[in-house]
mmCIF file of C-alpha atoms in Angstrom:
data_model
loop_
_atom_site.group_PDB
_atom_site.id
_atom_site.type_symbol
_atom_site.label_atom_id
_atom_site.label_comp_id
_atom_site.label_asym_id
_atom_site.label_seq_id
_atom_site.Cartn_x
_atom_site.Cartn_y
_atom_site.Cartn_z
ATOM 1 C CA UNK A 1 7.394 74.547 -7.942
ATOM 2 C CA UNK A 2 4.889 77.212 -6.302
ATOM 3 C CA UNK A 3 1.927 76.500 -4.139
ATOM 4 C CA UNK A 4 -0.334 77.281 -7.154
ATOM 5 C CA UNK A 5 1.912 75.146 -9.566
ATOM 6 C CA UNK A 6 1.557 72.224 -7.021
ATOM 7 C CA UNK A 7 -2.473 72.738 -6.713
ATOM 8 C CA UNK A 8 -2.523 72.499 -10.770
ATOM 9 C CA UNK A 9 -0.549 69.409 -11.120
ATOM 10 C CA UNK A 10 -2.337 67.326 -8.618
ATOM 11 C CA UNK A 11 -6.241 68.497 -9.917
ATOM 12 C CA UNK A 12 -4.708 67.442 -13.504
ATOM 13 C CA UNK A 13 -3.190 63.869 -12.109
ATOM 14 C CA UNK A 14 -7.004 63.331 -10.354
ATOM 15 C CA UNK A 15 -8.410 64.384 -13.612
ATOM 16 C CA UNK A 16 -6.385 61.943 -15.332
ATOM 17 C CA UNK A 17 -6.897 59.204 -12.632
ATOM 18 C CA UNK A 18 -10.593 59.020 -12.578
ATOM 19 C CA UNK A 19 -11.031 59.431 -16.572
ATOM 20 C CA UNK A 20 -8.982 55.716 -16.415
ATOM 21 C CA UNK A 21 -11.371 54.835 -13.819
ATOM 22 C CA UNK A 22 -14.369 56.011 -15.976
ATOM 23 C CA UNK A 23 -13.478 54.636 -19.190
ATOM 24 C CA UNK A 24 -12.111 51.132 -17.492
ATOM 25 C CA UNK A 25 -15.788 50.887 -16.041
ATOM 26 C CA UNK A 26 -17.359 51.263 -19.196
ATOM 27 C CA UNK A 27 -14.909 49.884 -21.254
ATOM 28 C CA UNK A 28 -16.535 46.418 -23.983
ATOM 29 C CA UNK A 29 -15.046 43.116 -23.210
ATOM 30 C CA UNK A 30 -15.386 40.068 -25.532
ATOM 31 C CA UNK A 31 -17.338 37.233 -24.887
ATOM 32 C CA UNK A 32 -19.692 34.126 -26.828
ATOM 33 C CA UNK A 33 -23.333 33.943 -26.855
ATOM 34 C CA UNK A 34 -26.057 31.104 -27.588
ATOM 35 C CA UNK A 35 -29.976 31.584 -27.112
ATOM 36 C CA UNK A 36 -32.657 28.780 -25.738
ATOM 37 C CA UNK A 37 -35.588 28.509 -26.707
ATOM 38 C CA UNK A 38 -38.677 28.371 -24.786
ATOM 39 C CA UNK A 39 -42.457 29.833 -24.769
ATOM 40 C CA UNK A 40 -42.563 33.199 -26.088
ATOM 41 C CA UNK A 41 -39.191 33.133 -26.737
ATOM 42 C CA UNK A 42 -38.682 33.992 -23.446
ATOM 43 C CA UNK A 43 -36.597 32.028 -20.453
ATOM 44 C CA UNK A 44 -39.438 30.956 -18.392
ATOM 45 C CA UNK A 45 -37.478 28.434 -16.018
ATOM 46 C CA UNK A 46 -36.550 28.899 -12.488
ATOM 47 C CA UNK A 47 -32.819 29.148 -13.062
ATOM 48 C CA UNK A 48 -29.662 28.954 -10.896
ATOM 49 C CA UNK A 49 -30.651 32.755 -9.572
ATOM 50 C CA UNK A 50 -34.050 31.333 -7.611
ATOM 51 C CA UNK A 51 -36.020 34.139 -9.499
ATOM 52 C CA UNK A 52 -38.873 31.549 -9.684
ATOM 53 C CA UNK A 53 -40.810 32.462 -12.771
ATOM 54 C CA UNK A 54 -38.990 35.361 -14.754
ATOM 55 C CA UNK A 55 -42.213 36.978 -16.790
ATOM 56 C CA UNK A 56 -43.717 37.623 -12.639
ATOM 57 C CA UNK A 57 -39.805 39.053 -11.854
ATOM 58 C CA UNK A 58 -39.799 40.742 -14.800
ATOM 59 C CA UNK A 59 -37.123 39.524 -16.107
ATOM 60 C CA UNK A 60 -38.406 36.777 -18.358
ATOM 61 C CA UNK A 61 -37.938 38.364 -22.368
ATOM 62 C CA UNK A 62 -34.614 40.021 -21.723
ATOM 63 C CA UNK A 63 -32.330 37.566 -19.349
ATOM 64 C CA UNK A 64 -29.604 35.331 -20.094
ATOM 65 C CA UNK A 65 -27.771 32.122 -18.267
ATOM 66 C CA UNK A 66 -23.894 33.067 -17.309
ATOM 67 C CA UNK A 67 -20.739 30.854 -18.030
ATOM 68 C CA UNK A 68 -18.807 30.615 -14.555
ATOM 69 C CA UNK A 69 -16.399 33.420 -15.002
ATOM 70 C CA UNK A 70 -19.384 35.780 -15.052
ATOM 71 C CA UNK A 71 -21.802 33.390 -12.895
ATOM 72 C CA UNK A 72 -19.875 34.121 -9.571
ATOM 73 C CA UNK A 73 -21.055 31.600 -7.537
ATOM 74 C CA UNK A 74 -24.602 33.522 -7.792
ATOM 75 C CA UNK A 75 -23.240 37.200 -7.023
ATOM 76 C CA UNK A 76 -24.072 38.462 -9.973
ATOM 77 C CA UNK A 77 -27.835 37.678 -10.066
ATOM 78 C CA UNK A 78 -29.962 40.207 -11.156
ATOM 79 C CA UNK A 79 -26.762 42.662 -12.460
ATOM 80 C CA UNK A 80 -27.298 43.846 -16.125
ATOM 81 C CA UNK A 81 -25.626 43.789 -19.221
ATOM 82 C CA UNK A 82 -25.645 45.699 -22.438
ATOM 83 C CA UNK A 83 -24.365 43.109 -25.015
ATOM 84 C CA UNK A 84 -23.886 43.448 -28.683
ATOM 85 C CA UNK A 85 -22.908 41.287 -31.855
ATOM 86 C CA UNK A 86 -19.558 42.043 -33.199
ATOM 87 C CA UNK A 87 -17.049 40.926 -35.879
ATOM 88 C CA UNK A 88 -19.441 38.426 -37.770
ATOM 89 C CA UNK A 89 -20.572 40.188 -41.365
ATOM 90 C CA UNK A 90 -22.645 37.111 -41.792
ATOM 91 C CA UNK A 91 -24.612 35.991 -38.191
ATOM 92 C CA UNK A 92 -24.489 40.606 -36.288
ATOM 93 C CA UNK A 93 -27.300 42.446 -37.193
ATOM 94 C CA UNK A 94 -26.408 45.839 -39.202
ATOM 95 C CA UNK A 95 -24.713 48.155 -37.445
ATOM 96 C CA UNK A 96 -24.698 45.653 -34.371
ATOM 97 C CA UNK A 97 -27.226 47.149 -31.965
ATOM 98 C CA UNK A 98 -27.082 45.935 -28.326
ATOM 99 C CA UNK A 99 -29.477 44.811 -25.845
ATOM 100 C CA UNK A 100 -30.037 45.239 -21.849
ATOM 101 C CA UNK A 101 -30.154 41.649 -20.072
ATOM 102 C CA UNK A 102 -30.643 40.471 -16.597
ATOM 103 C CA UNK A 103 -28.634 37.673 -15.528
ATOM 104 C CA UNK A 104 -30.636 35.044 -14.196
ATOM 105 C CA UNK A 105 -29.458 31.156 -14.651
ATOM 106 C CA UNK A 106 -25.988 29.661 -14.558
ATOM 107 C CA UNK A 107 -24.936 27.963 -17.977
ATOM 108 C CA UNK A 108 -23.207 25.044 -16.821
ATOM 109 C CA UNK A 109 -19.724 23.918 -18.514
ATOM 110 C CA UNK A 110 -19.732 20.539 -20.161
ATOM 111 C CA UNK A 111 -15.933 19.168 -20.447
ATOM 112 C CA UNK A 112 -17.265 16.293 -22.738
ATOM 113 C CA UNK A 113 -17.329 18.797 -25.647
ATOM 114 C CA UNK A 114 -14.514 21.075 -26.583
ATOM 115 C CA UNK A 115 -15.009 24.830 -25.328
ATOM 116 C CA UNK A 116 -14.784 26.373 -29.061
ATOM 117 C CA UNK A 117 -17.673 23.701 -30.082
ATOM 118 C CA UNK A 118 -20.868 22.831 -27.975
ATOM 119 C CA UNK A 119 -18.631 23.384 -24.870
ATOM 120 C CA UNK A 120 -19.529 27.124 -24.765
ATOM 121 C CA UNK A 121 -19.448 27.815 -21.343
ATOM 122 C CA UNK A 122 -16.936 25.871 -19.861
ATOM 123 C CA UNK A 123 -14.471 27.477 -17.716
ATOM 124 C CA UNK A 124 -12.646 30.040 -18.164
ATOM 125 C CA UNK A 125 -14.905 31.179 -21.547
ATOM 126 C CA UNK A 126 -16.882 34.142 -20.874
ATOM 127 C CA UNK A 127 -20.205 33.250 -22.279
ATOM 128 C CA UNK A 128 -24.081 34.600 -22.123
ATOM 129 C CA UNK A 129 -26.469 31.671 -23.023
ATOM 130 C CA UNK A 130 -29.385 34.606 -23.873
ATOM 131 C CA UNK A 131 -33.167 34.204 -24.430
ATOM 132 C CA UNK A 132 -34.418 33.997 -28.105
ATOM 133 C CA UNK A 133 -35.978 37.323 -27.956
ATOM 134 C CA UNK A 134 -32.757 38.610 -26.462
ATOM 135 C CA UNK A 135 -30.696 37.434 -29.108
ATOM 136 C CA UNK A 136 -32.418 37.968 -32.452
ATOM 137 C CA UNK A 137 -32.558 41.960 -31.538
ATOM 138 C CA UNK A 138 -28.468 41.389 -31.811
ATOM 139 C CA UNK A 139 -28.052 38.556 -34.399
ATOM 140 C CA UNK A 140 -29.685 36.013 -37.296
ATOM 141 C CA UNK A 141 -31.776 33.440 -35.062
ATOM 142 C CA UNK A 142 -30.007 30.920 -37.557
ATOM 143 C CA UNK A 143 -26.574 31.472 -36.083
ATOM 144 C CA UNK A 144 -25.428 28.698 -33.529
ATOM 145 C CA UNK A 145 -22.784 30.776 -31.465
ATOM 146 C CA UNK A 146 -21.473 34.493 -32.602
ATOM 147 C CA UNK A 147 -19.021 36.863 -31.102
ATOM 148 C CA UNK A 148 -20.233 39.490 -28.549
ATOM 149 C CA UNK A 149 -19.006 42.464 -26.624
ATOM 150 C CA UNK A 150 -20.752 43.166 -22.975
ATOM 151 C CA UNK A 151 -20.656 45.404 -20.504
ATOM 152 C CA UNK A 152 -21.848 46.246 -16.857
ATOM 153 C CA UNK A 153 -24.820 49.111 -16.648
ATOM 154 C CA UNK A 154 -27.029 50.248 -14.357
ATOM 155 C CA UNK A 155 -30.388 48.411 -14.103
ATOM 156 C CA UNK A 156 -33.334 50.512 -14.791
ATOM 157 C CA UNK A 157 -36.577 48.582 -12.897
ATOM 158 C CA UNK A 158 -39.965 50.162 -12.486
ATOM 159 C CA UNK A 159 -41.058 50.349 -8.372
ATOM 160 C CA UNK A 160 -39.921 49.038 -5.884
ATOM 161 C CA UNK A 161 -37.261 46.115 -4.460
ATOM 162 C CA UNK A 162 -39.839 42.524 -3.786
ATOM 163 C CA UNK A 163 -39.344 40.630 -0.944
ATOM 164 C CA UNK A 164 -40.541 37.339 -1.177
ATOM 165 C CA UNK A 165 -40.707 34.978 2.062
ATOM 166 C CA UNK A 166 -40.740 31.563 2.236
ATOM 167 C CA UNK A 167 -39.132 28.870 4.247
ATOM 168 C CA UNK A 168 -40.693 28.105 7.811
ATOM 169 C CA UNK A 169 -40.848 29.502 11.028
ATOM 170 C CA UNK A 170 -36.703 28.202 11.860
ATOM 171 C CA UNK A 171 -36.230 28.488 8.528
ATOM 172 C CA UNK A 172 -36.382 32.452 7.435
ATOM 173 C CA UNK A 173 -36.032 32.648 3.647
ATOM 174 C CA UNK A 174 -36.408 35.780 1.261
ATOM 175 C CA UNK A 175 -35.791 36.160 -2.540
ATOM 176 C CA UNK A 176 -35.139 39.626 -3.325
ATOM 177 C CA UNK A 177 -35.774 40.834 -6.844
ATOM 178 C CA UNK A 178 -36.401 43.814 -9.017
ATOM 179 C CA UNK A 179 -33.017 45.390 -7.792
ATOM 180 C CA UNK A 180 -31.993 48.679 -9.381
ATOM 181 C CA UNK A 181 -28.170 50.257 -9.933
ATOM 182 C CA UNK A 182 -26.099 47.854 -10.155
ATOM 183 C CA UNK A 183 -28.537 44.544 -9.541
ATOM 184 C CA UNK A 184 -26.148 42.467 -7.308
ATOM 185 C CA UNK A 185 -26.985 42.097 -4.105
ATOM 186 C CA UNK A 186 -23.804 41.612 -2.037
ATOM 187 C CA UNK A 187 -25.810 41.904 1.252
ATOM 188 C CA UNK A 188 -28.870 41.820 3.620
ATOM 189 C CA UNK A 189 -30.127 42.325 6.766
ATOM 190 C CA UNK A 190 -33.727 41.929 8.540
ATOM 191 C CA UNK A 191 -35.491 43.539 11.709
ATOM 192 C CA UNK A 192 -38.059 42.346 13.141
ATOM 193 C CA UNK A 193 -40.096 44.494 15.959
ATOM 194 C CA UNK A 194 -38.751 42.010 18.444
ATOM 195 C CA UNK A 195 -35.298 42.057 17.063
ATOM 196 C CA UNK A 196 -32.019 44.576 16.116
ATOM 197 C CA UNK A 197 -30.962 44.741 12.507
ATOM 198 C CA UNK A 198 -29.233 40.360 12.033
ATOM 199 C CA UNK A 199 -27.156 39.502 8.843
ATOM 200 C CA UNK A 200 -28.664 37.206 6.933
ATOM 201 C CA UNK A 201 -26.920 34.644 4.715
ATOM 202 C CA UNK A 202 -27.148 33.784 0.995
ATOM 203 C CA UNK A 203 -28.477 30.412 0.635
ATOM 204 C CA UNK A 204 -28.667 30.346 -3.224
ATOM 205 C CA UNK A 205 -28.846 32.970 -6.313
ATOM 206 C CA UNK A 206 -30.638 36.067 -4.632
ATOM 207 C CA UNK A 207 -32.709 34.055 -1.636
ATOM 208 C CA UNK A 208 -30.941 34.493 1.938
ATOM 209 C CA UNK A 209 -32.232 33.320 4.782
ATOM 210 C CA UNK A 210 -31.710 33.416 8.667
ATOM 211 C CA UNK A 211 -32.604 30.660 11.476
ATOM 212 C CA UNK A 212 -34.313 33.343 13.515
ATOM 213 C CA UNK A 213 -38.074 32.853 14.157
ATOM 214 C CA UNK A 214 -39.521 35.958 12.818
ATOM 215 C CA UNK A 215 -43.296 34.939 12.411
ATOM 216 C CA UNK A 216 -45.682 37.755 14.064
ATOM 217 C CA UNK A 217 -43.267 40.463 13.862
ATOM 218 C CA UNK A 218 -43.601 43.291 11.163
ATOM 219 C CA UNK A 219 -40.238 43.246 9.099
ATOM 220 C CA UNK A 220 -37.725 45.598 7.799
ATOM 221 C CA UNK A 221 -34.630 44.886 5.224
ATOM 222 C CA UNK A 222 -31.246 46.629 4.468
ATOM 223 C CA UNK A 223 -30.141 45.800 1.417
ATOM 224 C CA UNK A 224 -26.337 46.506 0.277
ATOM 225 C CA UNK A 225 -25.290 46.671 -3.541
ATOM 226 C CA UNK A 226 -21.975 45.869 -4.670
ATOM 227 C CA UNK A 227 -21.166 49.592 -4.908
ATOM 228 C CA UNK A 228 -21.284 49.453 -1.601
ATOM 229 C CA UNK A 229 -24.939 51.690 -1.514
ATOM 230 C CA UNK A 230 -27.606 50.438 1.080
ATOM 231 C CA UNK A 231 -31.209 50.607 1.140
ATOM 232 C CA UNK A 232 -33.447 49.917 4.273
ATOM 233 C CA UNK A 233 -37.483 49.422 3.532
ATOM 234 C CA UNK A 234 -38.702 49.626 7.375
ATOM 235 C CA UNK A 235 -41.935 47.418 7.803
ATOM 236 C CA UNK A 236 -41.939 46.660 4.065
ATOM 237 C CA UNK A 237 -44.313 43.529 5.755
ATOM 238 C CA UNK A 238 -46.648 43.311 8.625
ATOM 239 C CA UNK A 239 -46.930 41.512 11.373
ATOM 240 C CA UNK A 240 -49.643 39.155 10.067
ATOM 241 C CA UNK A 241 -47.203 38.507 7.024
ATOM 242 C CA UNK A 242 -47.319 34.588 5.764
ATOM 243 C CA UNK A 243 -45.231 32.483 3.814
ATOM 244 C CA UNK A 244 -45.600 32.756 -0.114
ATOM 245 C CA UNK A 245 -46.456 36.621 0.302
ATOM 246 C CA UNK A 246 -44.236 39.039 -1.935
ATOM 247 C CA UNK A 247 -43.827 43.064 -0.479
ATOM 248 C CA UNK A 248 -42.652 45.756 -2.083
ATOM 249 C CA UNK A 249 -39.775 48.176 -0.670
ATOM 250 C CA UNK A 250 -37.457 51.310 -1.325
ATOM 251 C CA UNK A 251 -35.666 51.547 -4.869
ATOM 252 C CA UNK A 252 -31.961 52.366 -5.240
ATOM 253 C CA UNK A 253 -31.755 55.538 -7.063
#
């Protein structure tokens, strides 16, 4: 086989290669899905993700609870979905459109009920508990439980990353929301102008928090999505920043 020969098969094997890659990325999986109700038919609550209330995240009309399997111990807070009805002539919408959600609670398993009835999202079921507003853009509102496929996309926010502080002055705490790409935050880091760059830890959902005293000092954060992409917002807040205050940063892109 000649030089050239060589050269062809190889750019045809990493053709091949990252067309699998592609199309495993985007590839539908199968799942369940349920809707609660609350005012406006949106999910209002607090939720396992900290995002406080989800109409001020923007999250609130379009955001669903995740089973375990898709929970991951909070990771996956704030990643999106596209999820459609499938495979259910009487309970899927015509020509089963899909809808974008944010994940934003945990749905908790219940071993007292079996998994195929009331037991939706115990372990290992792969299951979106979705708001009602969510959910009758896919399905009939009647339906108890129907069929789904989902998938991972990129999240599509307007402005910037918020950084939200509270906590106390040994007690550093931010909740970091309105994340674009991919939505999970796998990593942070803060600055302070008396400070280098410190790891911070997740406590719960999206909020991390560090022991360092930072009160006076402007602050920066680096943020890392699971792709592996970082963001740093340099004195997204000033030095006479207090508790309860939410800033605005940089945007993945």
């Amino acid at each position: 086989m000649g030089a050239l020969q060589l050269l062809v098969f190889y750019l045809i094997l990493l053709l091949t290669i990252s067309s699998q890659v592609i199309s495993k990325q985007g590839e539908w999986k199968s799942a369940t899905a349920t809707y609660t109700k609350q005012a406006d038919a949106s999910i209002i609550t607090e939720g396992a993700c900290g995002y406080g209330d989800l109409h001020k995240a923007s999250y609130g009309k379009y955001s669903a609870g995740l089973s375990t399997m898709l929970f991951n111990k909070g990771s996956t807070c704030g990643a999106c979905f596209e999820v459609r009805c499938v495979n259910h002539i009487l309970w899927c919408l015509q020509g089963s459109p899909s809808v974008i959600l944010t994940a934003t609670d945990f749905c908790p398993p219940n071993y007292g009920l079996s998994s195929d009835y009331g037991g939706w999202c115990n372990f290992p079921k792969e299951h979106f508990e979705m708001s009602e507003a969510a959910f009758v853009e896919i399905a009939e509102k009647r339906a108890e439980i129907v069929p789904v496929q989902y998938k991972r996309v990129k999240c599509e926010r307007r402005g910037g990353m918020r950084f939200s502080m509270s906590g106390s002055a040994h007690f550093f705490q931010v909740l970091i929301t309105n994340v674009g790409l991919d939505g999970e935050v796998v990593g942070v880091k803060v600055k302070g102008s008396k400070t280098g760059w410190m790891p911070m830890a997740r406590n719960w959902g999206q909020n991390w928090h560090s022991n360092i005293n930072l009160v006076g000092q402007p602050l920066s954060f680096e943020v890392t999505a699971s792709t592996g992409r970082t963001v740093a917002s340099y004195s997204v807040a000033p030095a006479n920043w207090q508790f309860g205050q939410t800033f605005e940063g940089k945007q993945f892109k």
